[in-house]
mmCIF file of C-alpha atoms in Angstrom:
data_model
loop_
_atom_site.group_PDB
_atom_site.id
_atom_site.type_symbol
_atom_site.label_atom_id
_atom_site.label_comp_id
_atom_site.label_asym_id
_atom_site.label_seq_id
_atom_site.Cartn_x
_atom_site.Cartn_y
_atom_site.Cartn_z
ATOM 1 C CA UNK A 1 61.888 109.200 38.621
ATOM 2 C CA UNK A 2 60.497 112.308 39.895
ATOM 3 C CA UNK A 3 62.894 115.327 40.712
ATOM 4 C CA UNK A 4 60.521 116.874 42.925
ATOM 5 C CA UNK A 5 59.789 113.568 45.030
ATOM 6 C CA UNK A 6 63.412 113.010 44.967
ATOM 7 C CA UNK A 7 64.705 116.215 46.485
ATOM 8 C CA UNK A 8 61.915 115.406 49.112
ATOM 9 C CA UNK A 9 63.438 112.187 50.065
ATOM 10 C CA UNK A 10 66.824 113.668 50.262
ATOM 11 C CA UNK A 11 65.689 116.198 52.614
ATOM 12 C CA UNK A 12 64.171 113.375 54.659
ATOM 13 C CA UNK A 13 67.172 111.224 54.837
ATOM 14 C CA UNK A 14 69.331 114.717 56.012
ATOM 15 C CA UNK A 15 67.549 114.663 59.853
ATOM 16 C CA UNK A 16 68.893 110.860 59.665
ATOM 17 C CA UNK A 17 72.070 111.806 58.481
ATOM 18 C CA UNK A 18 72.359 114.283 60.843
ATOM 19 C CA UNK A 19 71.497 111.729 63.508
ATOM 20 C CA UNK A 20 74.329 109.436 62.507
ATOM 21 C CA UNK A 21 76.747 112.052 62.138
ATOM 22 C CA UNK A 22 77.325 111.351 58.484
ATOM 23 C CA UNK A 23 80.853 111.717 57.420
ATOM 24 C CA UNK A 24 81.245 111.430 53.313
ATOM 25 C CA UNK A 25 84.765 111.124 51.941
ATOM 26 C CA UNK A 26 85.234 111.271 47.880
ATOM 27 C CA UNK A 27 82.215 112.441 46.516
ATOM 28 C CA UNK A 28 84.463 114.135 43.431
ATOM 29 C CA UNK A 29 85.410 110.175 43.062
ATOM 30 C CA UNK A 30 82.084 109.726 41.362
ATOM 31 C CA UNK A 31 82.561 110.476 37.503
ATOM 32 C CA UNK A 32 80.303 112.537 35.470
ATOM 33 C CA UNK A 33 79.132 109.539 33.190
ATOM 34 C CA UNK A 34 77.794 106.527 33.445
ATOM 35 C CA UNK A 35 79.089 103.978 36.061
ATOM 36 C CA UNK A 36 78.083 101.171 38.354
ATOM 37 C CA UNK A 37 78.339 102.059 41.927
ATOM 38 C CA UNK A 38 79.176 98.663 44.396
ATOM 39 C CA UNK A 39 78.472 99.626 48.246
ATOM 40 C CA UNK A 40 78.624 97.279 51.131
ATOM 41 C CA UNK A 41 75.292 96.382 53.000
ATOM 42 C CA UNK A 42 74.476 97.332 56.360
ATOM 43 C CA UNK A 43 71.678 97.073 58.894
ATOM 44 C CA UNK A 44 69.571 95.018 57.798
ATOM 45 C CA UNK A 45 66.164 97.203 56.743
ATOM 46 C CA UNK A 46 67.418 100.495 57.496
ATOM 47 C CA UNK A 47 68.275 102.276 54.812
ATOM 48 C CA UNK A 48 71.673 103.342 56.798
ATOM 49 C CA UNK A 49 73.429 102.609 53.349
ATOM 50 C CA UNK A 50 72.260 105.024 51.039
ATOM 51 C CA UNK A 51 73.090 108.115 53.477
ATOM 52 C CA UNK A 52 76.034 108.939 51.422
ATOM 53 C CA UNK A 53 73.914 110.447 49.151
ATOM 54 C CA UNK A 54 72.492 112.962 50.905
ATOM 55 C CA UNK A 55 75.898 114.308 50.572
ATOM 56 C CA UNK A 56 76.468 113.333 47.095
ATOM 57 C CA UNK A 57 72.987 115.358 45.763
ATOM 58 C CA UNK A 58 74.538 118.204 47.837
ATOM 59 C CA UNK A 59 77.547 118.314 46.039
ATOM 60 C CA UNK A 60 76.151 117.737 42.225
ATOM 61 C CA UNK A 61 73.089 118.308 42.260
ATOM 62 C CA UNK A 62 69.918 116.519 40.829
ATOM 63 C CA UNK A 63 71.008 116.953 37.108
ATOM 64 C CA UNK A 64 72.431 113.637 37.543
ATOM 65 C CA UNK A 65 70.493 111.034 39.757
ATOM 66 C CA UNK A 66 71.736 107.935 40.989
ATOM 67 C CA UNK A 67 69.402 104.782 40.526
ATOM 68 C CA UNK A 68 69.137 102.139 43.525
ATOM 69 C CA UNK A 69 68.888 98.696 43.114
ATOM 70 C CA UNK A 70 66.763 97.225 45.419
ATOM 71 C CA UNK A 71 65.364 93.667 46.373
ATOM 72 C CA UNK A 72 61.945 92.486 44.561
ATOM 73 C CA UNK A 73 60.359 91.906 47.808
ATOM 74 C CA UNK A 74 59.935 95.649 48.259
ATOM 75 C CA UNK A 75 57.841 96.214 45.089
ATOM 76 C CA UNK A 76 55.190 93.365 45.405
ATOM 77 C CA UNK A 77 52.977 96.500 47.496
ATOM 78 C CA UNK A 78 51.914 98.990 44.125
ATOM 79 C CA UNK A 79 51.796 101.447 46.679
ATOM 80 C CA UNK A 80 55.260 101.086 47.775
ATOM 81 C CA UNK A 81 56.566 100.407 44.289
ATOM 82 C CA UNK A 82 55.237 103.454 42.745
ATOM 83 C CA UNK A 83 56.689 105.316 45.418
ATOM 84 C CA UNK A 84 59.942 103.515 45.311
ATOM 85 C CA UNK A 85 60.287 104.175 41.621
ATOM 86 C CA UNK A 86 59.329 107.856 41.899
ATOM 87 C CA UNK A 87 63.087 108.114 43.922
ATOM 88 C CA UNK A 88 64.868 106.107 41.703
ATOM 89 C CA UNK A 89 64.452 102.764 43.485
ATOM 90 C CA UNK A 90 64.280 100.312 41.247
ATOM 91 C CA UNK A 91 63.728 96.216 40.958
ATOM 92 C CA UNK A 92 67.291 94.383 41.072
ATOM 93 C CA UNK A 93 67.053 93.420 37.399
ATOM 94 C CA UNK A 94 69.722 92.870 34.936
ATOM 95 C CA UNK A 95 68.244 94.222 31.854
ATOM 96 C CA UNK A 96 66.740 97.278 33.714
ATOM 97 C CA UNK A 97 70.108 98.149 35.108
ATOM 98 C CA UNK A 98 72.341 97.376 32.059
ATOM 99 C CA UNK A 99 69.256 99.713 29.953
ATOM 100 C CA UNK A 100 70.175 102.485 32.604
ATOM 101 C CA UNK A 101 74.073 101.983 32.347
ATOM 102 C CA UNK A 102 73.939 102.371 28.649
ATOM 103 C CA UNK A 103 71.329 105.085 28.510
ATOM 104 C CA UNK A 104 74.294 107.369 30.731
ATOM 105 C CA UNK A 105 72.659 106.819 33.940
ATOM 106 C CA UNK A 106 74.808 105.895 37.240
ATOM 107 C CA UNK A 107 73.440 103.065 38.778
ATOM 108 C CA UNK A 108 73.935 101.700 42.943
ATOM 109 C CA UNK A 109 74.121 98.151 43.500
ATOM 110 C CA UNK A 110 74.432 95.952 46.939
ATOM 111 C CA UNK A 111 75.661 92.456 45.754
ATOM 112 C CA UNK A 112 76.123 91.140 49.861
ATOM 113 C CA UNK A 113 71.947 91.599 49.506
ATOM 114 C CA UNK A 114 70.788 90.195 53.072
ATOM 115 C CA UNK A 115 73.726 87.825 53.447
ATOM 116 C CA UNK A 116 76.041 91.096 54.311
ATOM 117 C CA UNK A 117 73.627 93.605 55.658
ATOM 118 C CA UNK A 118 72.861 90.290 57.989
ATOM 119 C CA UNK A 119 75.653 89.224 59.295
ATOM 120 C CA UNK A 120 76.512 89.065 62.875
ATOM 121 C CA UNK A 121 77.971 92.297 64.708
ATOM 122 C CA UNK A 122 81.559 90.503 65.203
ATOM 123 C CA UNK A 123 81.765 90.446 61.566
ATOM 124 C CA UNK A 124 81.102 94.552 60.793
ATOM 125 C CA UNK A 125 84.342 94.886 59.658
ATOM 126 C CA UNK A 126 84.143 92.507 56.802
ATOM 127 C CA UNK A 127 83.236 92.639 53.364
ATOM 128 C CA UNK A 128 80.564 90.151 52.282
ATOM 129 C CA UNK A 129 79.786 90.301 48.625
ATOM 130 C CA UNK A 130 78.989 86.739 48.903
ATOM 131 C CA UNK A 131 80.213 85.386 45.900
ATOM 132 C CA UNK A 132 77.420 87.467 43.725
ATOM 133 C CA UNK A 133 79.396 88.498 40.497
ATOM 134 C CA UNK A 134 76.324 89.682 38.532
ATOM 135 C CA UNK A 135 77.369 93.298 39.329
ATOM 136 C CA UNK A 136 80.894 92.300 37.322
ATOM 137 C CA UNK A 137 79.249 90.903 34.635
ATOM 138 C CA UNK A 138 76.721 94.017 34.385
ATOM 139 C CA UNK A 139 79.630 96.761 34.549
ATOM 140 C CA UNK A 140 81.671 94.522 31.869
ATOM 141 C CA UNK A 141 78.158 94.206 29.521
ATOM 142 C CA UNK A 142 77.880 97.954 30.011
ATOM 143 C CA UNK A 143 81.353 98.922 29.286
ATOM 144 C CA UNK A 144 81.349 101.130 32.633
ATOM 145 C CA UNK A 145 84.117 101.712 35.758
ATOM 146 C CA UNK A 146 82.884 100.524 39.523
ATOM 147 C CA UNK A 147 82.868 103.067 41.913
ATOM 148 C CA UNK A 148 83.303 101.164 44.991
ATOM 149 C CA UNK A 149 81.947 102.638 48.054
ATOM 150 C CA UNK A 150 82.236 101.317 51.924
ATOM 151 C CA UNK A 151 80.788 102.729 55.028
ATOM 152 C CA UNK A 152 82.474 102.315 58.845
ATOM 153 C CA UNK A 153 79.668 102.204 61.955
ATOM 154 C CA UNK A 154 76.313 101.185 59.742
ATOM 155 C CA UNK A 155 76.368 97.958 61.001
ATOM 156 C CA UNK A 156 76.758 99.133 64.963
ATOM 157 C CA UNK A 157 72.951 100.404 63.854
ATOM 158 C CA UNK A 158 72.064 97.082 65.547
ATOM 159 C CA UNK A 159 73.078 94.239 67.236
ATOM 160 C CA UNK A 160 73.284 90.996 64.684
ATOM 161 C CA UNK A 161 73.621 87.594 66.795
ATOM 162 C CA UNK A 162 73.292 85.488 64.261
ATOM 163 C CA UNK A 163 72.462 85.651 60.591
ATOM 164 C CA UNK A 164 69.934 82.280 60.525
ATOM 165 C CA UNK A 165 70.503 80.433 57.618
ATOM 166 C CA UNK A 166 69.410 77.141 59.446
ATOM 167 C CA UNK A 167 66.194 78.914 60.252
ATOM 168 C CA UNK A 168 65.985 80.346 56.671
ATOM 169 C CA UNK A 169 66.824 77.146 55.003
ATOM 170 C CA UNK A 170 64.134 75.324 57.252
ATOM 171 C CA UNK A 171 60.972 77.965 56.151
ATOM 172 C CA UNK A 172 62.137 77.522 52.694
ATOM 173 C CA UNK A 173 62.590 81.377 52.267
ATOM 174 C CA UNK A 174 64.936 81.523 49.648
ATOM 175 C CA UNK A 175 62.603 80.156 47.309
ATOM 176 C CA UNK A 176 59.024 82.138 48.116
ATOM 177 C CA UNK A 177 61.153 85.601 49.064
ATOM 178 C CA UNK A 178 64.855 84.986 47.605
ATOM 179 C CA UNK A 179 65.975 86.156 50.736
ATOM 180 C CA UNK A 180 68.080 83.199 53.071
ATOM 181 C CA UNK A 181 69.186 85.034 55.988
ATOM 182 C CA UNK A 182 66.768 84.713 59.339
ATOM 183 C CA UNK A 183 68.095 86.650 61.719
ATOM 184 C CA UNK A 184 68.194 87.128 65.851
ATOM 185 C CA UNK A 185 69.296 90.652 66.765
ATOM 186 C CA UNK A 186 69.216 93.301 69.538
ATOM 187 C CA UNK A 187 67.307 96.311 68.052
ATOM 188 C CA UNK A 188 65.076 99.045 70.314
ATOM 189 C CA UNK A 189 62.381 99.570 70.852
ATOM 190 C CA UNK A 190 61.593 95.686 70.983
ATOM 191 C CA UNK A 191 64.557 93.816 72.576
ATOM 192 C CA UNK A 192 65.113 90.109 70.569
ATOM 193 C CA UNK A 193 63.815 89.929 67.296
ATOM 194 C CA UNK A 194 63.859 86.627 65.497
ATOM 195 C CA UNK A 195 63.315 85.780 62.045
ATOM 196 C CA UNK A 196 60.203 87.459 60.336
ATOM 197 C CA UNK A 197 60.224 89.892 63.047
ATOM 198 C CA UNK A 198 63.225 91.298 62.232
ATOM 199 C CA UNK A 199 60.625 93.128 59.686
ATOM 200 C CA UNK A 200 60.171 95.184 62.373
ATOM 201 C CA UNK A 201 60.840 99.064 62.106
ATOM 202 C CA UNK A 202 63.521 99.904 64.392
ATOM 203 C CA UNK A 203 65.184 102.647 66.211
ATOM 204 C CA UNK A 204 68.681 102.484 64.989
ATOM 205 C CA UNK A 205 71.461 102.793 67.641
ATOM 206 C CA UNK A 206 72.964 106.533 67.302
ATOM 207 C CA UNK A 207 76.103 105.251 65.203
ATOM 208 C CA UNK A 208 78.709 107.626 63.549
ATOM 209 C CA UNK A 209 78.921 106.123 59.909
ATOM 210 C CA UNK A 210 81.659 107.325 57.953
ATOM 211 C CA UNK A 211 81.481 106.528 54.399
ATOM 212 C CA UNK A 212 84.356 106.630 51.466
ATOM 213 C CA UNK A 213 83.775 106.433 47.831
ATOM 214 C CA UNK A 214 86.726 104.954 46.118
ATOM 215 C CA UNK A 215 88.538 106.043 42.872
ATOM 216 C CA UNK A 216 86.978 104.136 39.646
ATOM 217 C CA UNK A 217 88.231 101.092 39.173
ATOM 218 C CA UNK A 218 88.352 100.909 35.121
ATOM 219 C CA UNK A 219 87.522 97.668 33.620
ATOM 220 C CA UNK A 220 87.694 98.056 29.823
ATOM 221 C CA UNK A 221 87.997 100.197 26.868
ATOM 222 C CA UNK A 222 84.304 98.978 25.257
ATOM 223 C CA UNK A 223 81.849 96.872 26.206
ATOM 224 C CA UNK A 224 82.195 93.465 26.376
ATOM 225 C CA UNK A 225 80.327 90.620 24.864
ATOM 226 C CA UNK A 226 78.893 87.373 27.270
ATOM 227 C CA UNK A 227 80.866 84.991 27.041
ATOM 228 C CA UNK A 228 83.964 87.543 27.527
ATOM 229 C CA UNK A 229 82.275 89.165 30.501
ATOM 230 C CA UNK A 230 81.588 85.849 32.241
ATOM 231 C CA UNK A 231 85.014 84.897 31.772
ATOM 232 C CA UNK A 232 86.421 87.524 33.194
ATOM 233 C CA UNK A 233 83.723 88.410 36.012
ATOM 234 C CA UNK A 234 85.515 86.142 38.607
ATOM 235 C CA UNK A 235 88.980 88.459 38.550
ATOM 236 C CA UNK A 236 86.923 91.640 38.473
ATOM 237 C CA UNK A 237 85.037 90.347 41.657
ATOM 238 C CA UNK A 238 88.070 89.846 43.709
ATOM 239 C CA UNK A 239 89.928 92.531 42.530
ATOM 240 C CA UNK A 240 86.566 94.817 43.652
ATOM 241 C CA UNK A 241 86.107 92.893 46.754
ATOM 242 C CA UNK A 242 89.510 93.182 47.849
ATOM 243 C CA UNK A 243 89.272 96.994 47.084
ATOM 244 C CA UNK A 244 86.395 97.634 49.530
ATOM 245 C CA UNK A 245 88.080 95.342 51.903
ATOM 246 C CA UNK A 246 91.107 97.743 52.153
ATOM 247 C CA UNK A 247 89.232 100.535 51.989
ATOM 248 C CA UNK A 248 87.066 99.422 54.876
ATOM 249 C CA UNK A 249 90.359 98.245 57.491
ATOM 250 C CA UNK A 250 91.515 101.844 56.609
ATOM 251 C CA UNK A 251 88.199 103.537 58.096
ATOM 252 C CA UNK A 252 87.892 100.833 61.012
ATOM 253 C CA UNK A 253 91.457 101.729 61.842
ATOM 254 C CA UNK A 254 90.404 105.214 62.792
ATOM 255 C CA UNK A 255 87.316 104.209 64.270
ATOM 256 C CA UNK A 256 87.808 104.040 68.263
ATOM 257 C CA UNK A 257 85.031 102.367 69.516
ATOM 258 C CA UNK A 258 81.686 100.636 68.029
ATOM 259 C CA UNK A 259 78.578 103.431 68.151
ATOM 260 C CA UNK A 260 80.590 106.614 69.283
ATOM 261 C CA UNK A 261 82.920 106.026 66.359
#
């Protein structure tokens, strides 16, 4: 990671913070260690999730960076790797992240992956971690808290119709780009998009987002080994799951209509 690269970004993401009008609730929530950070996914490509810490690099600093976990897909470009890694963005792997947990780091995870940042519009208010408990397993291995962290209006970014599986399960995507969601949606500039060419760069509708980071949710005293970390992985899903869920119903409740928040 490179500090100076870094505090570039963050300066880049402000103007689309600022766009979104960017509300961040709970920022003190995030401890000084080390901790795995679960967020709901939004928007399918734009990177409406990670606005949060614009405010969060604000508030502490750069003394302690948060890493992103990211889909492989984005690295298989050097170009784009090496410039993804220079921010912190790293490839979705479990020894990399469990290296960073242990080594003090705070590490930011999507388990939904494309299945939640995909889903259809009528389902924005849901939580969709899809049944992906490798984030449970990683923060038992580690011996770290979740932070969980949920965001109200990124998915009013664009217009989902439908998230494609049928289409994704017919080009065989999940096993060439582990990705099985091939979507239709209403984005501008281009009207319909379907499938690949949801790709697309888009302009993202002018949504409010309003983000809250949760208390920790402790887990253990000590790290734990496999077998007892697969074992108990299922509870710790639900109980996060559930968690965001709330969390989310509480921010939609305030929320008085999609886009103008």
């Amino acid at each position: 990671m490179c500090r100076s690269t870094l505090r570039s970004a963050v300066a880049g993401f402000d103007v689309l913070s600022r766009y979104h009008r960017c509300e961040v609730r709970g920022v003190e929530n995030v401890p000084e260690g080390p901790a795995l950070i679960v967020a709901n996914h939004n928007g399918g490509l734009n990177p409406v999730d990670g606005l949060f810490l614009v405010e969060y690099y604000r508030q502490r600093g750069y003394d302690q960076p948060i890493f992103i976990l990211a889909h492989d897909i984005l690295f298989r470009i050097k170009r784009v790797a090496k410039l993804l890694e220079s921010v912190g963005i790293i490839r979705a792997r479990k020894g990399q992240a469990r290296s960073l947990l242990e080594a003090g780091h705070k590490v930011l995870v999507f388990p939904g992956g494309d299945v939640e940042s995909m889903r259809p519009f009528r389902d924005r208010r849901r939580i969709v971690l899809a049944q992906r408990q490798g984030f449970a397993r990683l923060a038992l291995r580690a011996g770290v808290p979740i932070v969980p962290v949920v965001s109200a209006g990124s998915h009013e970014t664009m217009i989902v119709l439908t998230r494609g599986h049928r289409l994704a399960r017919l080009m065989q995507t999940q096993k060439w780009a582990r990705i099985s969601s091939l979507p239709i949606i209403l984005a501008a500039p281009w009207g319909l998009l379907l499938g690949p060419t949801c790709a697309l760069p888009y302009l993202p509708l002018p949504s409010k987002i309003t983000f809250q980071v949760g208390e920790p949710l402790a887990l253990h005293d000590r790290p734990c080994c496999e077998v007892e970390a697969a074992e108990r992985a299922p509870t710790i899903y639900e109980r996060v799951e559930q968690t965001m869920q709330t969390m989310l119903d509480s921010l939609y409740e305030e929320r008085l209509l999609p886009i103008f928040g």
